[in-house]
Coordinates of N, CA and C in Angstrom, one line a residue:
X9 N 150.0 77.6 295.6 CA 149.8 76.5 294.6 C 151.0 76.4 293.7
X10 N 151.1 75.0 292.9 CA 152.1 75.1 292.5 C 151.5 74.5 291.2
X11 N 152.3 74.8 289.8 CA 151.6 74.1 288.5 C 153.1 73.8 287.9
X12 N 152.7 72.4 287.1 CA 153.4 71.5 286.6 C 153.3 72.1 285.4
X13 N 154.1 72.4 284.0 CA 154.1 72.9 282.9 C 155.3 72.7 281.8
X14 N 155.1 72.7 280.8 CA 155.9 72.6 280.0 C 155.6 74.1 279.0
X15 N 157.0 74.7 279.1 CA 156.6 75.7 278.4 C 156.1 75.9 276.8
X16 N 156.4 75.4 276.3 CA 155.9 74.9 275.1 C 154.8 74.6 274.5
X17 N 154.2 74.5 275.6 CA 152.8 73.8 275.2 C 151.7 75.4 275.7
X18 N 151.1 75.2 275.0 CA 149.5 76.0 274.5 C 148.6 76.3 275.7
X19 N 148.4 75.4 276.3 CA 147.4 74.8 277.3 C 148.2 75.5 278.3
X20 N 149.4 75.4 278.7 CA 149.8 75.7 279.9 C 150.4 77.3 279.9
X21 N 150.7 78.1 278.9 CA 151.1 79.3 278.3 C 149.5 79.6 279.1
X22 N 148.1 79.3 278.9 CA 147.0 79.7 278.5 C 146.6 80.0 280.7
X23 N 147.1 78.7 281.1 CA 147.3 78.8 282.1 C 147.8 79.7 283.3
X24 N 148.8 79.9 283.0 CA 149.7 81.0 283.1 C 149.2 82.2 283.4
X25 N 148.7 82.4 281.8 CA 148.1 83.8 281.4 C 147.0 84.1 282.2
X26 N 145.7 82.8 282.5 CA 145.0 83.5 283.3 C 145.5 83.3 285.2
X27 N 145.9 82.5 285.4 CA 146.8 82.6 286.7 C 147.3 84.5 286.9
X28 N 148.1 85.0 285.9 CA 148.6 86.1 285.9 C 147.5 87.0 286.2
X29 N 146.4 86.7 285.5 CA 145.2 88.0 285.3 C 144.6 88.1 286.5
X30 N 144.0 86.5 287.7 CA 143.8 86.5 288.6 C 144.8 86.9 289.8
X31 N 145.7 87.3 289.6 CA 146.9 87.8 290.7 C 147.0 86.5 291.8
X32 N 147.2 85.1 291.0 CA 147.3 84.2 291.6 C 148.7 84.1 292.3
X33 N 149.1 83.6 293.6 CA 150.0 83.4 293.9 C 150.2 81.7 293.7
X34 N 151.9 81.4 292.7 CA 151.9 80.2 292.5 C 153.5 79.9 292.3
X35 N 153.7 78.9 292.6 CA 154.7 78.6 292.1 C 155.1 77.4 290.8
X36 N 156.0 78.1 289.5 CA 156.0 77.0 288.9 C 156.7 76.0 288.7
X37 N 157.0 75.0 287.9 CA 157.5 73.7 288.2 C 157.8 73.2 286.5
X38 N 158.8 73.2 285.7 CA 159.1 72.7 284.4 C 159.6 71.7 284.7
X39 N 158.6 70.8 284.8 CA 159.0 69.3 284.9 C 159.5 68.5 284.3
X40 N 160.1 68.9 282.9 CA 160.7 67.9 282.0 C 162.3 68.6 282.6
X41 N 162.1 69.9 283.1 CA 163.8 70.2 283.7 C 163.6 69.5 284.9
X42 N 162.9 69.5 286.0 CA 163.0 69.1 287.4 C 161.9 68.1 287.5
X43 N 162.5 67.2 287.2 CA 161.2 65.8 287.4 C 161.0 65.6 288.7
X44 N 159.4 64.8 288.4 CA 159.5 64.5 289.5 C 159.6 62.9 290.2
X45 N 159.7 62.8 291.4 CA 159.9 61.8 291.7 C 159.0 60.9 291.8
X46 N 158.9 59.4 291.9 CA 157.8 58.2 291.9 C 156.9 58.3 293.0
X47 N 157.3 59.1 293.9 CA 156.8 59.3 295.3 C 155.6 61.1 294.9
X48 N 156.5 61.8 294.1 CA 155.6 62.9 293.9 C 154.6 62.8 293.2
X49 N 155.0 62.2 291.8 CA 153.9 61.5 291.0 C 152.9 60.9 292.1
X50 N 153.0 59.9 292.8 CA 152.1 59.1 293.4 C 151.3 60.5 294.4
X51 N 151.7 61.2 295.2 CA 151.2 62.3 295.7 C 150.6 63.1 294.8
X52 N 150.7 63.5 293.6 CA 149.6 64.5 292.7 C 149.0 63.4 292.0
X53 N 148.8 62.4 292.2 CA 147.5 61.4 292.0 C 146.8 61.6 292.9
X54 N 147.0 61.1 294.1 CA 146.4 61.2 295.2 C 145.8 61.9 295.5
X55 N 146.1 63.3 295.0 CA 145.1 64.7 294.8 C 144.4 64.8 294.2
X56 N 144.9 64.2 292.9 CA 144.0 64.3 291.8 C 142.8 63.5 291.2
X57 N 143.1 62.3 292.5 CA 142.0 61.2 292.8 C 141.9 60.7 291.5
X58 N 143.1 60.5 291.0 CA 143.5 59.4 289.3 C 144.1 58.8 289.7
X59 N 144.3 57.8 288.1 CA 145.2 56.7 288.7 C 146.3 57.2 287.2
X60 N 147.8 56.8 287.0 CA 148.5 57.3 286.4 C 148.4 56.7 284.9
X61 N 147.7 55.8 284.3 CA 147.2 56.3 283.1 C 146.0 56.8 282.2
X62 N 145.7 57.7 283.8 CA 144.5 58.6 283.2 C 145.4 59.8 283.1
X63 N 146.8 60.1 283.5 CA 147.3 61.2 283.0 C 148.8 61.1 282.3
X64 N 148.1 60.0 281.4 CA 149.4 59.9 280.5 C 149.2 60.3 279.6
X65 N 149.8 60.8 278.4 CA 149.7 61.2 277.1 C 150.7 60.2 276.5
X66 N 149.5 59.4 275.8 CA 149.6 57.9 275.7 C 149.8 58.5 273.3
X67 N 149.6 59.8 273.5 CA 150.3 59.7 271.6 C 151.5 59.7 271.1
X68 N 152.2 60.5 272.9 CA 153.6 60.9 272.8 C 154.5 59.5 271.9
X69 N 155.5 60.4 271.4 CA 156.5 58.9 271.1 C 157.2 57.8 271.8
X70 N 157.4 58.5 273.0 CA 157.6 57.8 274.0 C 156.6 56.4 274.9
X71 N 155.4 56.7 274.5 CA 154.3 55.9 274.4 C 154.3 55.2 274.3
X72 N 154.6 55.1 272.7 CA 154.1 54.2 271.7 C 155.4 53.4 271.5
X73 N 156.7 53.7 271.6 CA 157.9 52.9 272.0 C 158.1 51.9 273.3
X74 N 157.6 52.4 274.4 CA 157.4 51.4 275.5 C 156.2 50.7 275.4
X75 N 155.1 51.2 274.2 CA 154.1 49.8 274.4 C 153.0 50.3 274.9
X76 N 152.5 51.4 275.3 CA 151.6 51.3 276.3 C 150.4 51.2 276.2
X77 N 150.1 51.8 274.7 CA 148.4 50.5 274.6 C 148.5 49.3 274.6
X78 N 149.3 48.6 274.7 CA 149.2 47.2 275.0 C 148.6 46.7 276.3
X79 N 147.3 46.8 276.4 CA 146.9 46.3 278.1 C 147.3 45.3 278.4
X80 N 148.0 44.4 277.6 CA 148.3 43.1 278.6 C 149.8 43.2 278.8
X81 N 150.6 43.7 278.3 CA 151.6 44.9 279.0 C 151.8 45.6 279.7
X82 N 151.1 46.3 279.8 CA 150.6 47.6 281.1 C 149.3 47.8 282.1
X83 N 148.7 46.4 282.4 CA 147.6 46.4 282.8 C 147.2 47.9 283.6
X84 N 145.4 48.4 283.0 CA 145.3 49.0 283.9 C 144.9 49.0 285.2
X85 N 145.2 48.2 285.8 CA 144.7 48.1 287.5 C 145.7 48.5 288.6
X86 N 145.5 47.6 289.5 CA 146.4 48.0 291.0 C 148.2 47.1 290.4
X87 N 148.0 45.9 289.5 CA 149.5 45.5 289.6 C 149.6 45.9 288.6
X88 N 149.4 47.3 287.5 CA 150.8 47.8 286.6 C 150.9 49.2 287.4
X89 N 150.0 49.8 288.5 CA 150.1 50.7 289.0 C 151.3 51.4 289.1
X90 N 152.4 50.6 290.0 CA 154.1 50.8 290.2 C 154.8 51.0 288.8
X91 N 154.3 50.7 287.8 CA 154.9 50.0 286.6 C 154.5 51.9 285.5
X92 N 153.3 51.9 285.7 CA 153.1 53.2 285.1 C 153.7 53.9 285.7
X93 N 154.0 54.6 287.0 CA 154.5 55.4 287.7 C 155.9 55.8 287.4
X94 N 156.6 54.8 287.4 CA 157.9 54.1 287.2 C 157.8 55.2 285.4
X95 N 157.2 54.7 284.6 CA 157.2 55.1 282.9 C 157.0 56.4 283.2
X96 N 156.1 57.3 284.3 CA 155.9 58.6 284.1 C 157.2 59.4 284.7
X97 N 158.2 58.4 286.0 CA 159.0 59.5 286.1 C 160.1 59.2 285.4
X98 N 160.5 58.1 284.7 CA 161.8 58.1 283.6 C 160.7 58.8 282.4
X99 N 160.2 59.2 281.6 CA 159.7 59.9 280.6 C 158.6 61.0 280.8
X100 N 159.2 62.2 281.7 CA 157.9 63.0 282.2 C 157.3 63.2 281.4
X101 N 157.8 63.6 279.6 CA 156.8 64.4 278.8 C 155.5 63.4 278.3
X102 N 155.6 62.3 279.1 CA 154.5 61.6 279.2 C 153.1 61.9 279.7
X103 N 153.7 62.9 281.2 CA 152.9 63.1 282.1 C 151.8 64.3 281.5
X104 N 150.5 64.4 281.4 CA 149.4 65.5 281.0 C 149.5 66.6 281.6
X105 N 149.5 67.5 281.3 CA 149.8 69.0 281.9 C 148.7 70.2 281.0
X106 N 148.7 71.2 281.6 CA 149.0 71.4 283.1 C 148.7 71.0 284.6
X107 N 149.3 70.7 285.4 CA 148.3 70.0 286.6 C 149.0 71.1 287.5
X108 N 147.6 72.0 288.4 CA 148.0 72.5 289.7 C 147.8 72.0 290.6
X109 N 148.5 72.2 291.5 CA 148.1 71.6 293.0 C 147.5 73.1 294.0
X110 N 146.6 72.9 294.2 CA 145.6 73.6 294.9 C 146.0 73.6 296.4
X111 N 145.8 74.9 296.9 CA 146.2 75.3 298.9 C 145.5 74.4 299.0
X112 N 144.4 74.1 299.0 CA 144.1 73.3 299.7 C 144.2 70.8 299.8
X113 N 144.9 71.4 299.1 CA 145.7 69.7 299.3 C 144.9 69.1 298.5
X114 N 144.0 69.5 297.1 CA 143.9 69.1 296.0 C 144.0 68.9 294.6
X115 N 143.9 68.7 293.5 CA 144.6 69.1 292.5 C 144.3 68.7 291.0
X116 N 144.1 69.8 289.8 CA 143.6 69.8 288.7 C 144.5 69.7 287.7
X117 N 144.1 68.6 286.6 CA 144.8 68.9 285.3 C 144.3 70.2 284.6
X118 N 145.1 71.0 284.4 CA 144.1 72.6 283.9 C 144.0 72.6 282.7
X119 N 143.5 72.2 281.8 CA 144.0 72.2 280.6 C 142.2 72.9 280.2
X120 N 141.9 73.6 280.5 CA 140.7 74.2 280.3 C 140.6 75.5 281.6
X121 N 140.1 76.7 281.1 CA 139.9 77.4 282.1 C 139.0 77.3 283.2
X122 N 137.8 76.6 283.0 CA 136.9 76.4 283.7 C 138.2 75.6 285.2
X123 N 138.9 74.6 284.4 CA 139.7 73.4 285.5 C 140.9 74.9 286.2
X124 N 141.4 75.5 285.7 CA 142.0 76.3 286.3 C 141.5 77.4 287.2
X125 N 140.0 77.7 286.9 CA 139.4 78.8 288.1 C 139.2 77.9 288.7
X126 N 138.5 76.4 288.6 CA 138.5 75.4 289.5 C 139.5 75.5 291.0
X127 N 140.8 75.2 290.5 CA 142.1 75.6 291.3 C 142.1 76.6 292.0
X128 N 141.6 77.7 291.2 CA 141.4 79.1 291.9 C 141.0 79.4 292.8
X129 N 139.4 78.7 293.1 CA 138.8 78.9 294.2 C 138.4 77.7 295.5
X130 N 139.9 77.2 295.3 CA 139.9 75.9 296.6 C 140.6 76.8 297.6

Protein backbone atom coordinates (compact mmCIF):
# COMPACT_ATOMS: atom_id res chain seq x y z
CA UNK A 1 0.00 0.00 0.00
CA UNK A 2 1.04 3.23 -0.55
CA UNK A 3 -0.14 6.60 1.63
CA UNK A 4 -0.17 10.14 0.41
CA UNK A 5 1.04 12.48 3.42
CA UNK A 6 2.15 15.61 4.38
CA UNK A 7 4.45 15.51 7.13
CA UNK A 8 3.25 18.11 8.97
CA UNK A 9 0.02 17.49 9.47
CA UNK A 10 -1.55 15.56 12.61
CA UNK A 11 -3.82 13.27 10.91
CA UNK A 12 -1.15 11.75 8.87
CA UNK A 13 1.86 11.57 11.74
CA UNK A 14 -1.36 9.65 13.53
CA UNK A 15 -1.47 7.51 10.51
CA UNK A 16 1.80 6.50 10.35
CA UNK A 17 2.00 5.77 13.94
CA UNK A 18 -0.71 3.24 13.71
CA UNK A 19 0.50 1.76 10.23
CA UNK A 20 3.90 1.34 12.40
CA UNK A 21 2.02 -0.48 15.33
CA UNK A 22 0.23 -2.86 12.79
CA UNK A 23 3.65 -3.86 11.10
CA UNK A 24 2.02 -2.54 7.98
CA UNK A 25 3.93 -2.94 4.89
CA UNK A 26 3.67 0.51 2.97
CA UNK A 27 5.15 2.78 1.05
CA UNK A 28 5.16 6.57 1.51
CA UNK A 29 4.55 9.35 -0.84
CA UNK A 30 5.14 13.41 0.36
CA UNK A 31 3.19 14.73 -2.20
CA UNK A 32 3.67 18.30 -1.98
CA UNK A 33 7.67 17.03 -2.74
CA UNK A 34 6.48 14.43 -5.52
CA UNK A 35 3.17 15.47 -6.94
CA UNK A 36 1.13 13.79 -8.52
CA UNK A 37 0.12 13.66 -11.83
CA UNK A 38 -3.60 14.60 -13.47
CA UNK A 39 -3.68 11.03 -14.52
CA UNK A 40 -2.79 9.75 -10.83
CA UNK A 41 -5.10 12.09 -9.18
CA UNK A 42 -7.76 10.71 -11.60
CA UNK A 43 -6.63 7.03 -10.65
CA UNK A 44 -6.89 7.57 -6.66
CA UNK A 45 -10.37 8.92 -7.35
CA UNK A 46 -11.33 6.13 -9.07
CA UNK A 47 -10.41 4.12 -6.05
CA UNK A 48 -11.71 6.16 -3.87
CA UNK A 49 -15.07 6.20 -5.82
CA UNK A 50 -14.94 10.40 -5.36
CA UNK A 51 -15.08 12.94 -7.35
CA UNK A 52 -12.10 15.72 -6.88
CA UNK A 53 -13.92 18.19 -4.91
CA UNK A 54 -14.91 15.89 -2.35
CA UNK A 55 -11.16 15.80 -1.62
CA UNK A 56 -10.26 19.22 -1.69
CA UNK A 57 -9.40 21.29 1.16
CA UNK A 58 -11.40 23.96 -0.04
CA UNK A 59 -10.01 26.46 3.50
CA UNK A 60 -6.56 26.18 2.17
CA UNK A 61 -5.34 29.69 0.78
CA UNK A 62 -4.88 28.37 -2.19
CA UNK A 63 -8.70 27.79 -2.42
CA UNK A 64 -9.91 30.64 -1.73
CA UNK A 65 -7.47 32.60 -4.31
CA UNK A 66 -8.52 30.45 -7.31
CA UNK A 67 -12.19 30.90 -6.35
CA UNK A 68 -13.32 27.68 -5.60
CA UNK A 69 -16.50 28.15 -3.70
CA UNK A 70 -17.73 29.87 -6.43
CA UNK A 71 -19.96 27.03 -8.18
CA UNK A 72 -20.51 28.89 -11.15
CA UNK A 73 -16.75 28.85 -11.51
CA UNK A 74 -15.99 25.54 -10.65
CA UNK A 75 -19.08 23.72 -11.37
CA UNK A 76 -19.45 20.55 -9.43
CA UNK A 77 -20.30 18.06 -12.12
CA UNK A 78 -18.80 16.08 -15.06
CA UNK A 79 -17.71 19.60 -17.09
CA UNK A 80 -15.39 21.27 -14.12
CA UNK A 81 -14.29 17.62 -13.48
CA UNK A 82 -10.85 18.17 -15.79
CA UNK A 83 -10.82 21.73 -14.36
CA UNK A 84 -10.62 20.52 -10.55
CA UNK A 85 -8.12 17.95 -11.37
CA UNK A 86 -5.98 20.31 -13.19
CA UNK A 87 -6.26 22.85 -9.56
CA UNK A 88 -5.32 19.64 -7.49
CA UNK A 89 -2.20 18.81 -9.45
CA UNK A 90 -0.76 22.53 -9.84
CA UNK A 91 -1.66 23.06 -5.89
CA UNK A 92 -1.38 19.62 -4.17
CA UNK A 93 -1.68 21.04 -0.66
CA UNK A 94 -5.11 21.25 -1.84
CA UNK A 95 -5.48 17.70 -2.02
CA UNK A 96 -7.11 15.98 1.63
CA UNK A 97 -4.77 13.68 3.19
CA UNK A 98 -4.07 11.14 4.30
CA UNK A 99 -5.30 8.89 1.40
CA UNK A 100 -3.94 5.14 1.25
CA UNK A 101 -4.22 3.17 -1.54
CA UNK A 102 -5.04 -0.36 -0.44
CA UNK A 103 -3.41 -4.03 -2.09
CA UNK A 104 -6.32 -4.41 -3.09
CA UNK A 105 -6.92 -1.66 -5.87
CA UNK A 106 -8.93 0.49 -3.39
CA UNK A 107 -8.51 3.46 -1.47
CA UNK A 108 -9.17 5.54 1.85
CA UNK A 109 -8.81 9.14 3.01
CA UNK A 110 -7.45 8.02 6.51
CA UNK A 111 -7.87 10.70 8.45
CA UNK A 112 -9.56 8.66 11.24
CA UNK A 113 -8.41 5.35 12.57
CA UNK A 114 -11.32 3.47 12.02
CA UNK A 115 -10.58 4.72 7.81
CA UNK A 116 -7.03 3.44 8.28
CA UNK A 117 -7.71 -0.13 9.81
CA UNK A 118 -10.26 0.13 7.04
CA UNK A 119 -7.02 0.04 4.61
CA UNK A 120 -5.67 -2.52 6.76
CA UNK A 121 -7.89 -5.19 6.19
CA UNK A 122 -8.43 -5.01 2.29
Amino acid sequence: MEIWINPACSKCRSALTLLDAEGADYTVRRYLEDVPSEDEIRAVLDRLGLEPWDITRTQEAAAKELGLADRAAWPRDASGRDRWIGALAAHPELIQRPIITADDGTAVVARTEEAVRDALSR
